[in-house]
CSV table of C-alpha atoms and ligand atoms in Angstrom, one decimal:
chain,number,residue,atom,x,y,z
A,144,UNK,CA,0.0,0.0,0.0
A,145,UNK,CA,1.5,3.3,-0.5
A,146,UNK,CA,1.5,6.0,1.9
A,147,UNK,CA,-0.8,8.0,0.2
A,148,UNK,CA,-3.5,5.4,0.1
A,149,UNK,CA,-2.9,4.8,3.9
A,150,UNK,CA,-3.6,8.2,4.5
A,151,UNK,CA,-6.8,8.2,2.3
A,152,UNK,CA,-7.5,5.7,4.4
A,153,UNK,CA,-7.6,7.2,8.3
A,154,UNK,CA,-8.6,10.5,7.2
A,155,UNK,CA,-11.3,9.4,4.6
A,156,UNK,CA,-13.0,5.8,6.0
A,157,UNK,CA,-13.2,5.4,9.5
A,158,UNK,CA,-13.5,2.1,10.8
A,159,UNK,CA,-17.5,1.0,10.4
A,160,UNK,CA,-17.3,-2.5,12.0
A,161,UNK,CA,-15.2,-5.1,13.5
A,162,UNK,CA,-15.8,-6.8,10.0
A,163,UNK,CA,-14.1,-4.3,7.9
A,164,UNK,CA,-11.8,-5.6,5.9
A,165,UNK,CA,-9.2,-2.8,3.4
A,166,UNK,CA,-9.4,-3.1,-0.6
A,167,UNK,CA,-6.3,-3.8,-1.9
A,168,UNK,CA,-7.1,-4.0,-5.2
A,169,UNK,CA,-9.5,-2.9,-8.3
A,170,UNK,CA,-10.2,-3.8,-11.7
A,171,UNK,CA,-13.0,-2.6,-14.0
A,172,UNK,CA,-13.5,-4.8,-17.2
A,173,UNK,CA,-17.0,-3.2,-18.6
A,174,UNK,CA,-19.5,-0.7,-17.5
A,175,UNK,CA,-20.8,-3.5,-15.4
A,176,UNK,CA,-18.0,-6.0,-14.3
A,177,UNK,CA,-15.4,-5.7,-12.2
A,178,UNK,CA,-12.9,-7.5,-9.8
A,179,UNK,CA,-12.0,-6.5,-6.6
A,180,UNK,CA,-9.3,-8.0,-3.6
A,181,UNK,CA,-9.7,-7.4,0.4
A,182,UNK,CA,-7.7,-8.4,2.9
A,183,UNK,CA,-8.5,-11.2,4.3
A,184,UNK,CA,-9.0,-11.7,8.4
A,185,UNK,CA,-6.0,-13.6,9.8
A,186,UNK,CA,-8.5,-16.2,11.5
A,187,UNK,CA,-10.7,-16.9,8.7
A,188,UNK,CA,-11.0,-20.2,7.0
A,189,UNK,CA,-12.9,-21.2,3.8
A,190,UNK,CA,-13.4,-24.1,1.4
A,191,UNK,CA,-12.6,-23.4,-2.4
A,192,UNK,CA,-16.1,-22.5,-4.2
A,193,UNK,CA,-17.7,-21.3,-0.7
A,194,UNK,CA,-19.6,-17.6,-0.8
A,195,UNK,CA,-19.4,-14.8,2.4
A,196,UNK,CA,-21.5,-11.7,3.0
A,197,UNK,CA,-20.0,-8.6,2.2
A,198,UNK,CA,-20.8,-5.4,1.5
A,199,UNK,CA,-20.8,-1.3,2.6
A,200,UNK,CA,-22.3,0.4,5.4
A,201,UNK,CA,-25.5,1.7,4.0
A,202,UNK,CA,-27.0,5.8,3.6
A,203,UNK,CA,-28.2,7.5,7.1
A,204,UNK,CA,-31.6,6.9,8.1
A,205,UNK,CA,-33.4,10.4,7.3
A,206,UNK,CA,-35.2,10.9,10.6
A,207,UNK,CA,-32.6,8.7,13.1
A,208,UNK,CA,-29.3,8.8,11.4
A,209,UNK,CA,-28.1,5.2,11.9
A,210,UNK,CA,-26.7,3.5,9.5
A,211,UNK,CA,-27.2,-0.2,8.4
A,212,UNK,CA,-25.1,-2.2,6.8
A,213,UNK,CA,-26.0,-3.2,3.6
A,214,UNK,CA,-24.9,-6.9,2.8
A,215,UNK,CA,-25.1,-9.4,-0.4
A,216,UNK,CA,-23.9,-13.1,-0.5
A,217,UNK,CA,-20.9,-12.9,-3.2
A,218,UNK,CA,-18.7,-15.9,-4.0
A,219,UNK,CA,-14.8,-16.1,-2.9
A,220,UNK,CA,-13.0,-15.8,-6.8
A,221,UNK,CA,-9.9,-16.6,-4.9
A,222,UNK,CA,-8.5,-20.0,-3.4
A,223,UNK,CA,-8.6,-21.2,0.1
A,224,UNK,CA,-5.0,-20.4,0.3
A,225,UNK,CA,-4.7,-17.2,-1.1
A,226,UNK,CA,-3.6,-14.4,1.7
A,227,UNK,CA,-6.1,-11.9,0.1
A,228,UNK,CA,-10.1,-12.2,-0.7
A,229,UNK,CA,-10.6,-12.0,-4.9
A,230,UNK,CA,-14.7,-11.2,-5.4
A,231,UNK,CA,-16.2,-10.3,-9.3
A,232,UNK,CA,-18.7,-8.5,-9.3
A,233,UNK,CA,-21.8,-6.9,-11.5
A,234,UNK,CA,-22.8,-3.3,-11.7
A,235,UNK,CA,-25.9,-1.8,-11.0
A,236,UNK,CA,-26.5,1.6,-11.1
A,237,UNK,CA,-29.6,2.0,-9.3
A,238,UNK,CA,-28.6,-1.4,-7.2
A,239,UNK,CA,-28.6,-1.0,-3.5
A,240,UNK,CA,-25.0,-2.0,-3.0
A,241,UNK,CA,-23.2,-2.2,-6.4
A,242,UNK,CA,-24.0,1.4,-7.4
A,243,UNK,CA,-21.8,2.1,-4.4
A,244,UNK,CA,-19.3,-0.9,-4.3
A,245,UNK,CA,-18.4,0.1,-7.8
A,246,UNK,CA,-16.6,3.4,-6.5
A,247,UNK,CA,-14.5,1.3,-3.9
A,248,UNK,CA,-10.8,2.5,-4.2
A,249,UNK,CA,-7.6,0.8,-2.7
A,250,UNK,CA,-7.8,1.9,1.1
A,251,UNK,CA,-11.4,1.5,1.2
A,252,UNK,CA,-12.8,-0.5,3.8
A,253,UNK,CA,-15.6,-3.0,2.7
A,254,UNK,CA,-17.3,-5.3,5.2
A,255,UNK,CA,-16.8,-9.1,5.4
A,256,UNK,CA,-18.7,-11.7,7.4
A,257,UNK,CA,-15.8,-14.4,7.3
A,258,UNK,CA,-18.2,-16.9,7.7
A,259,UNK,CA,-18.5,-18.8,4.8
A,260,UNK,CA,-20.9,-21.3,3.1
A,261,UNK,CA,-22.2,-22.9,0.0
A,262,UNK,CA,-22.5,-26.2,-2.0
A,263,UNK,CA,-20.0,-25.4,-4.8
A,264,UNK,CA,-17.1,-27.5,-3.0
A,265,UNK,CA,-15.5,-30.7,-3.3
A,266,UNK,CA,-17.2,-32.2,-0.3
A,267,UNK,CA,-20.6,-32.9,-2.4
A,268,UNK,CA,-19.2,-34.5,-5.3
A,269,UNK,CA,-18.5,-38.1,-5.2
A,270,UNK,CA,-14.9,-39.4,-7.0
A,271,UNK,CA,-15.0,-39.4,-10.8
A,272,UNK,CA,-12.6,-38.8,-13.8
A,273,UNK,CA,-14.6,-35.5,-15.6
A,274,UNK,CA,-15.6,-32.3,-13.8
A,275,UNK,CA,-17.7,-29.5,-15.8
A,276,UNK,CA,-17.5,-25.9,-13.9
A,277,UNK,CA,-20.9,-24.5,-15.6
A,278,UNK,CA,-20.8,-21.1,-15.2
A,279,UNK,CA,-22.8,-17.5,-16.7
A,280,UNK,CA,-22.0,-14.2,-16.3
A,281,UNK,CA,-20.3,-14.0,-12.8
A,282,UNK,CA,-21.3,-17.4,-11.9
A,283,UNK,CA,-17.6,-17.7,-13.1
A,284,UNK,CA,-16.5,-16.4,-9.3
A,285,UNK,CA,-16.5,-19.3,-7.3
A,286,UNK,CA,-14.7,-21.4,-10.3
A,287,UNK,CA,-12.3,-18.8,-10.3
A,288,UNK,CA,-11.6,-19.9,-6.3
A,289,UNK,CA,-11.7,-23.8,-7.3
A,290,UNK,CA,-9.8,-23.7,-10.6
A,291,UNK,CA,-6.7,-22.5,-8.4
A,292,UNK,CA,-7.6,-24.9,-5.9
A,293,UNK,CA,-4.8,-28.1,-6.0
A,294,UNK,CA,-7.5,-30.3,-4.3
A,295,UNK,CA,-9.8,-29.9,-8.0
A,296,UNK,CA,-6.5,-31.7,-9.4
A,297,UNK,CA,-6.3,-34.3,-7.5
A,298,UNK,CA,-9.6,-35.4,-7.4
A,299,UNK,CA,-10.0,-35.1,-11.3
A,300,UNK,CA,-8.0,-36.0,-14.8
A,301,UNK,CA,-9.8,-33.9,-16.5
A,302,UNK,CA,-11.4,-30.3,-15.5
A,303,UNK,CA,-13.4,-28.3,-18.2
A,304,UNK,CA,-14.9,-25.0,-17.4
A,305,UNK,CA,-17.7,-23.4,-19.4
A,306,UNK,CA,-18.3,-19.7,-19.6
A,307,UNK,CA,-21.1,-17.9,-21.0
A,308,UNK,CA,-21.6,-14.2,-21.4
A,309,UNK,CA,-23.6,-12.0,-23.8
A,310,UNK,CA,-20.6,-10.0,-25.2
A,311,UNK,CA,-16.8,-11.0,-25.7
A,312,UNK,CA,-15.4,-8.0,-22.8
A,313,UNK,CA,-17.3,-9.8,-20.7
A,314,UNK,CA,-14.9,-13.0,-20.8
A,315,UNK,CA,-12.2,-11.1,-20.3
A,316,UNK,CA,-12.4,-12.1,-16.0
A,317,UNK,CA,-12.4,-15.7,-17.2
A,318,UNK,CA,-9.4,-15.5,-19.9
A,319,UNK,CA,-7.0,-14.1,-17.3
A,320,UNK,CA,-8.2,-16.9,-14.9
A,321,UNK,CA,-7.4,-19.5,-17.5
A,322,UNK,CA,-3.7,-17.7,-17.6
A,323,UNK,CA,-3.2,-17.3,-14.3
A,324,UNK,CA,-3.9,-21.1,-13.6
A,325,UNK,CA,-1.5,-21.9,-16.1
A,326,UNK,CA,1.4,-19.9,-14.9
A,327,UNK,CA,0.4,-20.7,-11.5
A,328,UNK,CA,3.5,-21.9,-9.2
A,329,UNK,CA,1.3,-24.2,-7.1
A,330,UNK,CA,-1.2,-25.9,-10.0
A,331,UNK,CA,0.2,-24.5,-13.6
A,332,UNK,CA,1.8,-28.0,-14.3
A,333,UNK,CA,-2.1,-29.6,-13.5
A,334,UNK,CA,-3.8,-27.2,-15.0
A,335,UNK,CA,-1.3,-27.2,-18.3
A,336,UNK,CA,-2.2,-30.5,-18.4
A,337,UNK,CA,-5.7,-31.0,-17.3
A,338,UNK,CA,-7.7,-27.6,-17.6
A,339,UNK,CA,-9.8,-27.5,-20.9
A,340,UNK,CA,-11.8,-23.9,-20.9
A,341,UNK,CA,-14.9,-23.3,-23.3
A,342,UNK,CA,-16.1,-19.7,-23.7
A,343,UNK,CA,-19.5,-18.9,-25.4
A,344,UNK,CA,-21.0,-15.5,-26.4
A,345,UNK,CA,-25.2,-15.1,-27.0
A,346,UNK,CA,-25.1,-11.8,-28.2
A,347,UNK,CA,-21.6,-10.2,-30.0
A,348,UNK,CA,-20.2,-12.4,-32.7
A,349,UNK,CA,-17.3,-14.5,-31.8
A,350,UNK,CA,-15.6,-17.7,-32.4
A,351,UNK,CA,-18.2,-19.7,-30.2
A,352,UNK,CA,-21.2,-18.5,-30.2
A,353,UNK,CA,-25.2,-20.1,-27.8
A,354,UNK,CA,-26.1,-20.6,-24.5
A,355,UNK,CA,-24.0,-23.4,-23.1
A,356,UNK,CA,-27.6,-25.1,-22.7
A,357,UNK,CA,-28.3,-25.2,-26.3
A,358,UNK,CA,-24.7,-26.3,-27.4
A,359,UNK,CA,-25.0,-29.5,-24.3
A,360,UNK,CA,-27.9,-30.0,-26.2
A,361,UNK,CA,-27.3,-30.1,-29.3
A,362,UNK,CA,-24.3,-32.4,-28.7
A,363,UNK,CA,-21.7,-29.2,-30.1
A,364,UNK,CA,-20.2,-28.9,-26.4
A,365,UNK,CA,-19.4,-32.3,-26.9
A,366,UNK,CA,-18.0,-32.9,-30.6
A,367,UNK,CA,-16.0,-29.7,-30.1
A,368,UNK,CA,-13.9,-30.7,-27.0
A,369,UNK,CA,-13.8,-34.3,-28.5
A,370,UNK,CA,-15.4,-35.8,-25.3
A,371,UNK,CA,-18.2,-38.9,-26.1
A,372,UNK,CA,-20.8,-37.5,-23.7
A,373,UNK,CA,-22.0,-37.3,-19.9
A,374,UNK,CA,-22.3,-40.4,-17.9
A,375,UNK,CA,-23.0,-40.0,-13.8
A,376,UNK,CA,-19.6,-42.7,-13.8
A,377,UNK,CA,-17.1,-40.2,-15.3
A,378,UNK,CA,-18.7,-37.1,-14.9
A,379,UNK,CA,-19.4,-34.6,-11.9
A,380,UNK,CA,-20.9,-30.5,-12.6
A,381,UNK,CA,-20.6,-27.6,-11.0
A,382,UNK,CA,-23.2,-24.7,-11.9
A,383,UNK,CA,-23.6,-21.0,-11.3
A,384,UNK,CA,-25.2,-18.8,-13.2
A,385,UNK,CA,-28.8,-17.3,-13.5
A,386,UNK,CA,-32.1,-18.9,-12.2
A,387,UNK,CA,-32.6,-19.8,-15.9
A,388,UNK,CA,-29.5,-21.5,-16.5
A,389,UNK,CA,-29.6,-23.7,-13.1
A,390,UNK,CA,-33.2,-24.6,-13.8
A,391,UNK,CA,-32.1,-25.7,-17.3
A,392,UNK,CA,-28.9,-27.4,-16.2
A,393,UNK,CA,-30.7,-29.5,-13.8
A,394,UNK,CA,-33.0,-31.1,-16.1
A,395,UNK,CA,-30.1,-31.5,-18.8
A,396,UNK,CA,-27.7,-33.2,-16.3
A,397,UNK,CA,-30.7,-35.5,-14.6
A,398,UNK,CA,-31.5,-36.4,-17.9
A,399,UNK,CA,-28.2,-38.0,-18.2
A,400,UNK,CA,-28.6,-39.9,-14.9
A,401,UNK,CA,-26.3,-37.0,-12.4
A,402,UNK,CA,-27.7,-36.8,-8.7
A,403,UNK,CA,-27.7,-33.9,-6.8
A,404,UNK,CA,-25.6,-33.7,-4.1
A,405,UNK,CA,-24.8,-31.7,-1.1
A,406,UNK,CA,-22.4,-31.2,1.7
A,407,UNK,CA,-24.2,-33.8,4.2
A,408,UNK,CA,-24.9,-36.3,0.8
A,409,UNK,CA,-22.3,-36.1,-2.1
A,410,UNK,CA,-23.7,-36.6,-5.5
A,411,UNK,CA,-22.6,-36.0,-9.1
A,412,UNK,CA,-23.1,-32.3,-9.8
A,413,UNK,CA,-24.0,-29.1,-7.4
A,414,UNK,CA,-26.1,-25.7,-8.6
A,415,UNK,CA,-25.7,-22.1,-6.4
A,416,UNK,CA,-27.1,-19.5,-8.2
A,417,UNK,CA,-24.8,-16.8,-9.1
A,418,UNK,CA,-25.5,-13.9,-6.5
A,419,UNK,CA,-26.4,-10.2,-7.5
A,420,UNK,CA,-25.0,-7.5,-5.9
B,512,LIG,P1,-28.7,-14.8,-23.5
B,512,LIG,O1,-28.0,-13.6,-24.1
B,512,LIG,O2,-29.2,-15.7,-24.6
B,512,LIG,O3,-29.8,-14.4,-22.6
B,512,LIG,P2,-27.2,-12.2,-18.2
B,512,LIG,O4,-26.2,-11.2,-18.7
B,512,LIG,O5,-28.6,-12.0,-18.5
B,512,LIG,O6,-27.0,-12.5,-16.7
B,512,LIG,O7,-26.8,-13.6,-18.9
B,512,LIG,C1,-25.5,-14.1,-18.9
B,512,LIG,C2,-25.4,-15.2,-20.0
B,512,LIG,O8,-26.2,-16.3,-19.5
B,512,LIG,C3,-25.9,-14.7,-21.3
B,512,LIG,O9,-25.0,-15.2,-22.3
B,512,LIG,C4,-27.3,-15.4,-21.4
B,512,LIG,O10,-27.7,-15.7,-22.7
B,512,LIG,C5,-27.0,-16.7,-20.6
B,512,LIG,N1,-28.2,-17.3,-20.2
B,512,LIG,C6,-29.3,-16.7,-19.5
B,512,LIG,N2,-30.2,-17.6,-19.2
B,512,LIG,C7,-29.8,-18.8,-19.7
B,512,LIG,C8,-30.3,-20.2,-19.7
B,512,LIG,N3,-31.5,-20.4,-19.2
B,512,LIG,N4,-29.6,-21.1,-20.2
B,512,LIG,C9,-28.3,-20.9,-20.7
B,512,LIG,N5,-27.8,-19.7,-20.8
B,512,LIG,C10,-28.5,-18.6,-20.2
């Protein structure tokens, strides 16, 4: 941090909570995406694809003056052994928190319920060879957390993430993830080896273009990554995305014989709606 930022800091954002957490990093991609980093309390503990709360304190109340904080559920882009929070985010101009979280500026404070949750982890997927990260819009998030994750690796030969988005600047999140994994010191070799990424646009022309629903569909997905098909022995999903996308998924991947699981009952795939800020 340099020493102006600290400054902007304790002059300009007093401490709010005993959640805050500082911003220590911003990206905008479009006039609604963009990435942000926290810090990351020392105690806190998470599981790759798991989401928090976090959010800004929200506008005085006219007649008492107290503020509220204002809090969303938004999934951890970063993995369980990262030292700093990653979260990718939407933006809403007249949304109650992102018309506000889109202004954050290194130094800011943010606040963080470190206690995390959600079914987009390892734990409810039974062993197989395949897994399929599903993902729309930022749905991508809480892949971006388990496609750095060495555990995904491990557990899998083969790990093939699917990203959807209406126009190609909106992949751009998803294209430096694929880098990153690949250079990365702990999992490049695995992912080199193992990490097969499938981007799709529904609106701007570009190389791939459907909703990843159609192209499963249709068989395309399949003949294009040179993969024979689904079966519930060798393959395990992931999905995030919109309600439309889960709902669809679902039926697709029971109609190839996948369970549902969840933490308490593994199965063969997971759904968690992507969350809006
Ligand atoms: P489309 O452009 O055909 O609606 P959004 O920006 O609305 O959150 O959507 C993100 C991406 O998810 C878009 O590419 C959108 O395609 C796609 N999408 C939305 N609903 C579904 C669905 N039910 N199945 C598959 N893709 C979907």
């Amino acid at each position: 941090m340099t020493e102006h930022s600290t400054v902007t800091l304790e002059t300009a954002t007093p401490v709010i909570s005993p959640d805050t957490q500082t911003v220590t990093e911003v990206e905008h991609y479009t006039d609604s995406l963009f990435r942000f980093r926290v810090t990351r309390p020392a105690s806190m503990r998470f599981r790759s694809g798991e989401f928090v709360m976090l959010g800004l304190m929200g506008d005085a109340h006219p007649e008492t003056g107290k503020q509220k904080p204002l809090l969303r559920a938004y999934s951890i882009a970063s993995p369980a052994w990262d030292d700093t929070l990653q979260f990718y985010s939407i933006k809403v101009d007249n949304g109650p928190l992102t018309s506000k979280l889109q202004h954050i500026k290194v130094g800011d404070q943010v606040i963080l319920k470190p206690k995390s949750v959600g079914t987009l982890v390892h734990d409810a997927l039974t062993p197989a060879n395949r897994i399929w990260f599903f993902s729309t819009g930022t749905g991508i998030a809480p892949f971006a957390s388990l496609l750095r994750e060495p555990e995904t690796y491990e557990r899998f030969d083969e790990v093939v993430l699917t990203h959807s988005c209406r126009d190609l600047a909106d992949l751009k999140f998803g294209q430096e993830l694929i880098k990153e994994a690949r250079n990365d010191i702990l999992i490049g070799v695995a992912a080199q080896h193992k990490l097969r990424y499938y981007p799709t646009t529904t609106r701007e022309i570009s190389p791939k273009m459907g909703r990843i629903t159609t192209l499963l569909e249709d068989g395309s997905l399949f003949s294009d990554l040179g993969i024979a098909g689904f079966n519930a022995t060798s393959d395990r999903a992931m999905v995030c995305g919109s309600m439309g996308l889960n709902s669809d998924m679902k039926r697709i991947l029971e109609n190839f014989g996948l369970r549902e699981g969840a933490n308490s009952d593994p199965g063969d795939y997971v759904i968690e709606k992507a969350f809006v800020g």
